[in-house]
Each structure stands twice: as C-alpha cells, then as structure tokens.
GROMACS .gro file of C-alpha atoms in nm:
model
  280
    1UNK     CA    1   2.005   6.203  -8.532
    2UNK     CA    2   1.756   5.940  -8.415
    3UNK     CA    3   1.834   5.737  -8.153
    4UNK     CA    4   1.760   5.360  -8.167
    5UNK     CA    5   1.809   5.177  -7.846
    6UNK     CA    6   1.690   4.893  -7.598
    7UNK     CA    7   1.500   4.983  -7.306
    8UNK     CA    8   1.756   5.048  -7.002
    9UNK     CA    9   2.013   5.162  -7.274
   10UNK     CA   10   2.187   5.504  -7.193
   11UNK     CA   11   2.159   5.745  -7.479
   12UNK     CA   12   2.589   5.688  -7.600
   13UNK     CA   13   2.786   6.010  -7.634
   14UNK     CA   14   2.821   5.935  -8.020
   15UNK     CA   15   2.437   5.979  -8.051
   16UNK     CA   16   2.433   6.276  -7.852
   17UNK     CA   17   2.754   6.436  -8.080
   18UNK     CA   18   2.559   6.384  -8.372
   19UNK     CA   19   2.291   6.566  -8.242
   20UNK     CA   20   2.546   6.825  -8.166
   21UNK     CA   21   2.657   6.794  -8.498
   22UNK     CA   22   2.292   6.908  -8.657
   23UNK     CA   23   2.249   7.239  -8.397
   24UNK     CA   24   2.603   7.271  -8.506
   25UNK     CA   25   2.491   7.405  -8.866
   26UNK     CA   26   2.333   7.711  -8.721
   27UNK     CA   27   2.659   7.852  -8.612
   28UNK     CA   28   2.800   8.122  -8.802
   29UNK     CA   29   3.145   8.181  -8.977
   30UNK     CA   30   3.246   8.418  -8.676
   31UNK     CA   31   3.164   8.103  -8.413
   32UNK     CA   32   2.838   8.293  -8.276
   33UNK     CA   33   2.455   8.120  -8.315
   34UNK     CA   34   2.254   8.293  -8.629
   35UNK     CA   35   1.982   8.210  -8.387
   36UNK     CA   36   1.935   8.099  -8.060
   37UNK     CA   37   2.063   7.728  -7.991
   38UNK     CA   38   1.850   7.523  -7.703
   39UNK     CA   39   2.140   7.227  -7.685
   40UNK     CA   40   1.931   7.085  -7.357
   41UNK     CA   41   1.601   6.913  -7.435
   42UNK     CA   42   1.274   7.132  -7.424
   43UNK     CA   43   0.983   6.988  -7.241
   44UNK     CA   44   0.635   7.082  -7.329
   45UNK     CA   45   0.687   7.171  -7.717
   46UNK     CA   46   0.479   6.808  -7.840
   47UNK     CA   47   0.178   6.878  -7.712
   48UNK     CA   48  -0.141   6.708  -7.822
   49UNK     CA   49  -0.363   7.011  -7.752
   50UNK     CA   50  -0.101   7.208  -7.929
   51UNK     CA   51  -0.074   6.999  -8.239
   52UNK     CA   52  -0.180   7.298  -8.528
   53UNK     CA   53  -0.127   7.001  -8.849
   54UNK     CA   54   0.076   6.711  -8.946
   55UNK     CA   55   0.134   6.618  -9.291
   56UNK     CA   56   0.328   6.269  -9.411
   57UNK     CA   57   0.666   6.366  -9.251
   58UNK     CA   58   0.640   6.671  -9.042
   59UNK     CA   59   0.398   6.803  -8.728
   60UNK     CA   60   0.355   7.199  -8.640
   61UNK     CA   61   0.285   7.289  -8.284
   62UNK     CA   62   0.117   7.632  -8.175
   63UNK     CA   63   0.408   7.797  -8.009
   64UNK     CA   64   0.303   8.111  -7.957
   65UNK     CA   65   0.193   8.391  -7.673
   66UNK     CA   66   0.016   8.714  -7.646
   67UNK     CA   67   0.240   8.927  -7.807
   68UNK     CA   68   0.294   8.707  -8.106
   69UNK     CA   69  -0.011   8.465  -8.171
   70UNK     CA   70   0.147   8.332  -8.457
   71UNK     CA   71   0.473   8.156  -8.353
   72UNK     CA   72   0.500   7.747  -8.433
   73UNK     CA   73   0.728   7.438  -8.345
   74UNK     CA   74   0.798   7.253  -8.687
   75UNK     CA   75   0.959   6.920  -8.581
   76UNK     CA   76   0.980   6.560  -8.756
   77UNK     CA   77   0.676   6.391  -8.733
   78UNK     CA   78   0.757   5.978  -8.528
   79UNK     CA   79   0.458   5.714  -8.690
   80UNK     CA   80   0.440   5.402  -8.520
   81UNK     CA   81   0.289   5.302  -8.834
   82UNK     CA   82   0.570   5.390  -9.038
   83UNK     CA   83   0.829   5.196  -8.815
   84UNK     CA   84   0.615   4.876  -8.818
   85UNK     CA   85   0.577   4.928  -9.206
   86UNK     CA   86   0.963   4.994  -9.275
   87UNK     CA   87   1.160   4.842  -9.003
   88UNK     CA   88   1.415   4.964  -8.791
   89UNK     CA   89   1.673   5.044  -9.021
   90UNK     CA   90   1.488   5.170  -9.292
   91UNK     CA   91   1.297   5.392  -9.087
   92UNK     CA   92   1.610   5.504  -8.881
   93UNK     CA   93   1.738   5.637  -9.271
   94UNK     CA   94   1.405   5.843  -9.341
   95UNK     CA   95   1.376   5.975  -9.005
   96UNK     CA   96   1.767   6.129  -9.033
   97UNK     CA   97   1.730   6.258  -9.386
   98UNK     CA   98   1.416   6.429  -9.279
   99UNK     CA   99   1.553   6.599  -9.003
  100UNK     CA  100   1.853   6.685  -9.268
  101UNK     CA  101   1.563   6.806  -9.530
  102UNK     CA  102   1.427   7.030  -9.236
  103UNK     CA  103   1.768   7.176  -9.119
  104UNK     CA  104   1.804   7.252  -9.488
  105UNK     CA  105   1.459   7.442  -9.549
  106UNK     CA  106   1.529   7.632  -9.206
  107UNK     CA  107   1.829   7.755  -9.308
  108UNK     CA  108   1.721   7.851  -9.654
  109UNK     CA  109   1.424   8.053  -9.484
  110UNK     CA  110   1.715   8.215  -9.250
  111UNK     CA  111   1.906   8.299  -9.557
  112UNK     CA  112   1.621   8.465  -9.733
  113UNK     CA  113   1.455   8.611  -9.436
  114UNK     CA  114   1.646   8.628  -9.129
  115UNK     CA  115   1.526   8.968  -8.968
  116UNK     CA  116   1.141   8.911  -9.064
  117UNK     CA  117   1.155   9.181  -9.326
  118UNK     CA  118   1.024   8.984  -9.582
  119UNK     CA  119   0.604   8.966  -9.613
  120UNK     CA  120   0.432   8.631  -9.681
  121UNK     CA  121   0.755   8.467  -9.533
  122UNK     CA  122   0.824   8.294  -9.199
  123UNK     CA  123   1.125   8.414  -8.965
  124UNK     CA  124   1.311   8.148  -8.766
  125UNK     CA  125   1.345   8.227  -8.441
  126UNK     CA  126   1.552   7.961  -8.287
  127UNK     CA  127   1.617   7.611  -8.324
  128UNK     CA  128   1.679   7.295  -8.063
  129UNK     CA  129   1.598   6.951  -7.923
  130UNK     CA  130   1.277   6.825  -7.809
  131UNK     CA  131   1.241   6.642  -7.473
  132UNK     CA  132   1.025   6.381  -7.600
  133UNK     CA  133   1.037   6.000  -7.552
  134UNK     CA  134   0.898   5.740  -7.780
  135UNK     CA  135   0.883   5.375  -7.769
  136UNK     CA  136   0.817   5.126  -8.121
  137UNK     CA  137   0.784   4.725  -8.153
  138UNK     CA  138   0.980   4.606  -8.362
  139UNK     CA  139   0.926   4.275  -8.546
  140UNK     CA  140   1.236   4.109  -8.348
  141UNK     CA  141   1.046   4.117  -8.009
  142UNK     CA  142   1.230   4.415  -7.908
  143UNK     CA  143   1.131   4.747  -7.810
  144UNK     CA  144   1.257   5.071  -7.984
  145UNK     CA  145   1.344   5.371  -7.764
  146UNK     CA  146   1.326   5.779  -7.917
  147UNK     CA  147   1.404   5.967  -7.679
  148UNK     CA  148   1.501   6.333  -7.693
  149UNK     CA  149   1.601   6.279  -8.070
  150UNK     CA  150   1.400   6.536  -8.283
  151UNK     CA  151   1.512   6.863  -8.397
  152UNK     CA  152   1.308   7.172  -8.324
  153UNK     CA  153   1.259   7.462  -8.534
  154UNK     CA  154   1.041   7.720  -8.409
  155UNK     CA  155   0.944   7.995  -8.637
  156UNK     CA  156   0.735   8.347  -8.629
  157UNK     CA  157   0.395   8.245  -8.849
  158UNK     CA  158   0.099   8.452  -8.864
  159UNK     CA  159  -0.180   8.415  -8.621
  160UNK     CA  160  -0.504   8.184  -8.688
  161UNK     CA  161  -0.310   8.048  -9.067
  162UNK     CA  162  -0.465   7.840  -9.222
  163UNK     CA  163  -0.411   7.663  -9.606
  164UNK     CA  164  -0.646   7.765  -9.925
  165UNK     CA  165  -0.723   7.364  -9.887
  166UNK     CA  166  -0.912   7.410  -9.569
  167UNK     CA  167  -1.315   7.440  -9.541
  168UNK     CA  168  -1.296   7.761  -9.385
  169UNK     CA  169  -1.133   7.894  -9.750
  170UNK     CA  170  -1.449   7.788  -9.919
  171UNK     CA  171  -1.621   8.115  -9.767
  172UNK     CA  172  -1.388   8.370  -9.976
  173UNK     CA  173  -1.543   8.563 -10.172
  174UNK     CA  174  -1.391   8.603 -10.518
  175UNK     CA  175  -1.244   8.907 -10.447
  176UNK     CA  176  -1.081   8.777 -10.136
  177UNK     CA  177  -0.896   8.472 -10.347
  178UNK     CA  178  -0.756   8.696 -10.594
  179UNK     CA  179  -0.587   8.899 -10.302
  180UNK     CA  180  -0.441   8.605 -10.148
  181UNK     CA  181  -0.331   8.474 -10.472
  182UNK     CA  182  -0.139   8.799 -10.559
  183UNK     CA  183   0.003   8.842 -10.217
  184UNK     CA  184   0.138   8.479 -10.270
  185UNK     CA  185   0.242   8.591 -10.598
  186UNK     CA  186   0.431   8.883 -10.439
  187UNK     CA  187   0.605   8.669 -10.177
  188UNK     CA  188   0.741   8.433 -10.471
  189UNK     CA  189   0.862   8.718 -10.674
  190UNK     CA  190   1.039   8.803 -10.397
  191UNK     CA  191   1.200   8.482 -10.327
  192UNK     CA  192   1.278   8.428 -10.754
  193UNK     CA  193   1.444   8.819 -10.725
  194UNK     CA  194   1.712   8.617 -10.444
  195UNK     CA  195   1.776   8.335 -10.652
  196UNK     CA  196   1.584   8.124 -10.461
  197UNK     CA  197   1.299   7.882 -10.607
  198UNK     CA  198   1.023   7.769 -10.301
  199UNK     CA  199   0.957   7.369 -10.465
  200UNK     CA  200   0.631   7.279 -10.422
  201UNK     CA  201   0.358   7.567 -10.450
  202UNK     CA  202   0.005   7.359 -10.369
  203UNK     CA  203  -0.251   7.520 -10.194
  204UNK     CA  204  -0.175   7.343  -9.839
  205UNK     CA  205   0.134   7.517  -9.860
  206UNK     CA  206  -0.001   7.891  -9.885
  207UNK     CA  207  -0.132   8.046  -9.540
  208UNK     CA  208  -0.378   8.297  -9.531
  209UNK     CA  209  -0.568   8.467  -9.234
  210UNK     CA  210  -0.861   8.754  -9.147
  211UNK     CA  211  -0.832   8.989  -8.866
  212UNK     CA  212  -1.155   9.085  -8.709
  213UNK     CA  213  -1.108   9.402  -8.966
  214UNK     CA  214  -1.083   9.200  -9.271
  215UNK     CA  215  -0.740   9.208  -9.323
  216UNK     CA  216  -0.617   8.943  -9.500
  217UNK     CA  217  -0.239   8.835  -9.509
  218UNK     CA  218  -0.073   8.545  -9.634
  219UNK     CA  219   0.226   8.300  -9.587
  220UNK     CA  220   0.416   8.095  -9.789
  221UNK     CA  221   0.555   7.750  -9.588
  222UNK     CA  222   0.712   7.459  -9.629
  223UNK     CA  223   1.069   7.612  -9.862
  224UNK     CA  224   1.261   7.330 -10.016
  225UNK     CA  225   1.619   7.439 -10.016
  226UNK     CA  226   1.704   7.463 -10.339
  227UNK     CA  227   1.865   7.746 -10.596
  228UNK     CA  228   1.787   7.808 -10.920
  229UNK     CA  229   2.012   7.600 -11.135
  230UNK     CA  230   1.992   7.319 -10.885
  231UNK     CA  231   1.863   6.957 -10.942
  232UNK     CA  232   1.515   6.943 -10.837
  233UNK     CA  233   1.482   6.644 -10.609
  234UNK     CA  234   1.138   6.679 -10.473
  235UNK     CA  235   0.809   6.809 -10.545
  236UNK     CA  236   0.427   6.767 -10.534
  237UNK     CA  237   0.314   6.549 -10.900
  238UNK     CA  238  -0.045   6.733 -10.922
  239UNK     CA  239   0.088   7.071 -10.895
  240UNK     CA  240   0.432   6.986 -11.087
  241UNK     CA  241   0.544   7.178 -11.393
  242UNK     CA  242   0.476   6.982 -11.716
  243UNK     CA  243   0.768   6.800 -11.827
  244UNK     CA  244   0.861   7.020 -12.148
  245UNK     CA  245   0.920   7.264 -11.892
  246UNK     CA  246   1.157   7.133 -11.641
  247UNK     CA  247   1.364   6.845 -11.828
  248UNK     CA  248   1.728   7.023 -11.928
  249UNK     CA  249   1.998   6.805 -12.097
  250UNK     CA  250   1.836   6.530 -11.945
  251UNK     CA  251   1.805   6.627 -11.551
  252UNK     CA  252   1.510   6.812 -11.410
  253UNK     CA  253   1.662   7.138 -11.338
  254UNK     CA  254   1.530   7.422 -11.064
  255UNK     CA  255   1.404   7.735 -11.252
  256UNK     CA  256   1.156   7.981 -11.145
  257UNK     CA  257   0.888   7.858 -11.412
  258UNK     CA  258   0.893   7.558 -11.177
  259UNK     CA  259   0.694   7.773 -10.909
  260UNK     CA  260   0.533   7.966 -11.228
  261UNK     CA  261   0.362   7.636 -11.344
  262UNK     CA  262   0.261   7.511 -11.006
  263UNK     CA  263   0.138   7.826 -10.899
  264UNK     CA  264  -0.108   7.880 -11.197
  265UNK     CA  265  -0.263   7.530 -11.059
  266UNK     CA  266  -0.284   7.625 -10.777
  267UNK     CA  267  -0.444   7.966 -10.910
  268UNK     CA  268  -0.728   7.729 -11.125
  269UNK     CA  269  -0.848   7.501 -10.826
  270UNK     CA  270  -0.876   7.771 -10.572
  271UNK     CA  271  -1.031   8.068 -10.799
  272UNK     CA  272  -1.233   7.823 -11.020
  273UNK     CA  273  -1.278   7.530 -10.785
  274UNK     CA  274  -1.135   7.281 -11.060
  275UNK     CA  275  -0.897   6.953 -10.898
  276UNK     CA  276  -0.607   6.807 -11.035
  277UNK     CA  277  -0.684   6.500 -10.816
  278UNK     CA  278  -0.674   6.194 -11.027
  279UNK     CA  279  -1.029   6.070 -11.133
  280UNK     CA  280  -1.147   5.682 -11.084
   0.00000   0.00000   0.00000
C-alpha cells in the first residue's frame, strides 16, 4: 500500500499493516513463507545504474551475482508525471491495484513454477519492501511523501535477456527466430497443459539470450494471473485475439486460443518483419 503523507508525517501503523497485509499473501496454509519474506525495507534494490527496463507501470532492476547473472527486482514503477497528471487520489488507486496486479502475477508464476523446473519460465525467489523515498507536488501546494511503500519481487531470469523488440534481435538469423519462437511455443504449451493462460504474448514480453557458444534460451515474462475460464481483464490491442475468438455469451472469456492468436502475431512481425502498429 502506498503511502501518502505530509513532510514530517510518521509513516501510521495502519499504513504499515497494510503493507503487512500484501507480504501477508505469500504465507502458506501451514503458516510458513512459500518464499522468503524481507518485512524490513531493502536499501540499494532502485538503483539507477541497475535499472534493466521500465515499461508504463512497472521497472526491473539487475539483481543478480556471479553465480546467477540473471536474477531481477520487478517493483511498481513511481512517475512524477503520472501524479501531476492524475492527482493524489487517483494516482494513490492505480499505484495500489498495481502492486495488487503484481502480487497476483507473482504468485501465479509461484504456482506454476515454484522450484525453477519449468524452462522459458521465471522462478520467484523472494518477495519484500523497498527502502525507497519519494517526494510529488501536488496541485494543493503540498508535498507528497513515498517512502518505503513499493513491493519487491525478485525473481531468477536468465542472464543478458533481452525482448524480440530490441535492435540487437534484428541480427538473428532466420534460423535463430524460428528457435526462439518454438522454445516460446514450448514454454506456453506448458503453461496451457496447467490450466493456466499467460495474457498478453507481444514480442517485449518474450526473452531470449546467446551464450558465447550460441546457445540460445528464452523466457516468457510479464504472466497475468488468470485461468482458463476466467474473464479476461487485460491485454495488449495489437497482439489481441480477434473478437470472433474471445467474445462468449457476451464476456470476453480466457481460453488458450487467446495466447494462440497473439502468439501467431507475434510469430509474423518477428519472422517476417511485418507491424501491427497502426498506420497514419
């Protein structure tokens, strides 16, 4: 939970419960942590220098060491711009339900892979607060305090990802695309075998990375939490299944031709270099 204050305002214990309350979710039925819980702040995790990508609403930092290269921070990206743009209150409401939409996708990627077993899929490691303070204008001549607020997720990754949108992808050869696209194929057969659909398959949401042998692997990112047979309550419009295909007695309804649809897309722009981007 975000916390909104004055300067010289001591964080209240109800704010700090309801960060509680979010770590909270990551204890089992038998009272023990399905991963490890940092309940105390963690310095040094939002790190310029460390900053890996940011995309509207999130920001990964690199998180890892020698032994595993690959390891990230996902945490809830703060824009100044965004708080001038909505205003307090309004941004206080996207800020919490993004932080609920991350718990959500970090507990879906626990439930589908929570020893690492799974190729092409992240592991989450452990989850906390970040010791981080931020301070917004707001329109009422008053100042805006965020401190120690955002919720930490820090997952196993693969080392030197990057998405099939960046420039460095543009040096595949053929040959190479294919095999990423039929890893990422593999990885979402895998997650459609568990009953589980990933959301939005776009190209800045599949990994992929070369050793110095030419090894290539790939990684899926970025799960929406949803079943199949759920409601489908977000997803990208260029890579989106056709309508025919996801409207059901009047709802659009999760089903793995969802991922099927967006996934051929995403197939025809990075094999044959055509965009869905919008002309004019």
């Amino acid at each position: 939970m975000a916390v909104t204050m004055e300067p010289g305002v001591e964080q209240d214990p109800e704010s700090q419960a309801g960060q509680a309350s979010y770590l909270s979710l990551f204890i089992g039925e038998d009272n023990t942590e399905i991963v490890p819980i940092r309940w105390e702040p963690q310095p040094g995790i939002i790190d310029p220098e460390r900053l890996l990508g940011e995309g509207m609403h999130t920001e990964n930092y690199h998180a890892g060491d020698a032994d595993n290269p690959g390891d990230f921070y996902r945490v809830v990206r703060l824009s100044e711009e965004e708080f001038i743009e909505d205003g307090p209150v309004r941004f206080q409401e996207n800020f919490n339900k993004r932080t609920e939409d991350l718990i959500e996708e970090a507990l879906a990627i626990h439930r589908l892979n929570p020893d690492g077993g799974v190729t092409g899929m992240a592991q989450l490691l452990e989850v906390g607060i970040v010791e981080d303070e931020r301070v917004f204008s707001g329109g009422d001549d008053r100042e805006y305090v965020y401190k120690d607020c955002r919720v930490y997720f820090r997952y196993r990754g693969i080392a030197g990802g990057r998405s099939l949108s960046a420039p460095e992808a543009n040096f595949l050869t053929i040959g190479e695309r294919v095999e990423l696209l039929q890893q990422a194929a593999g990885v979402l057969a895998e997650v459609h075998a568990r009953s589980w659909i990933h959301g939005d398959v776009k190209p800045e949401n599949i990994l992929w990375s070369k050793d110095e042998g030419g090894v290539l692997r790939v990684m899926l990112i970025d799960f929406n939490s949803v079943r199949a047979g759920m409601q489908l309550t977000s997803d990208s419009p260029l890579y989106a299944a056709t309508k025919d295909c996801v409207i059901v007695g009047g709802r659009r309804i999760v089903q793995p031709r969802i991922d099927v649809a967006s996934f051929g897309r995403t197939v025809v722009e990075f094999v044959l270099g055509l965009s869905f981007l919008p002309h004019g």
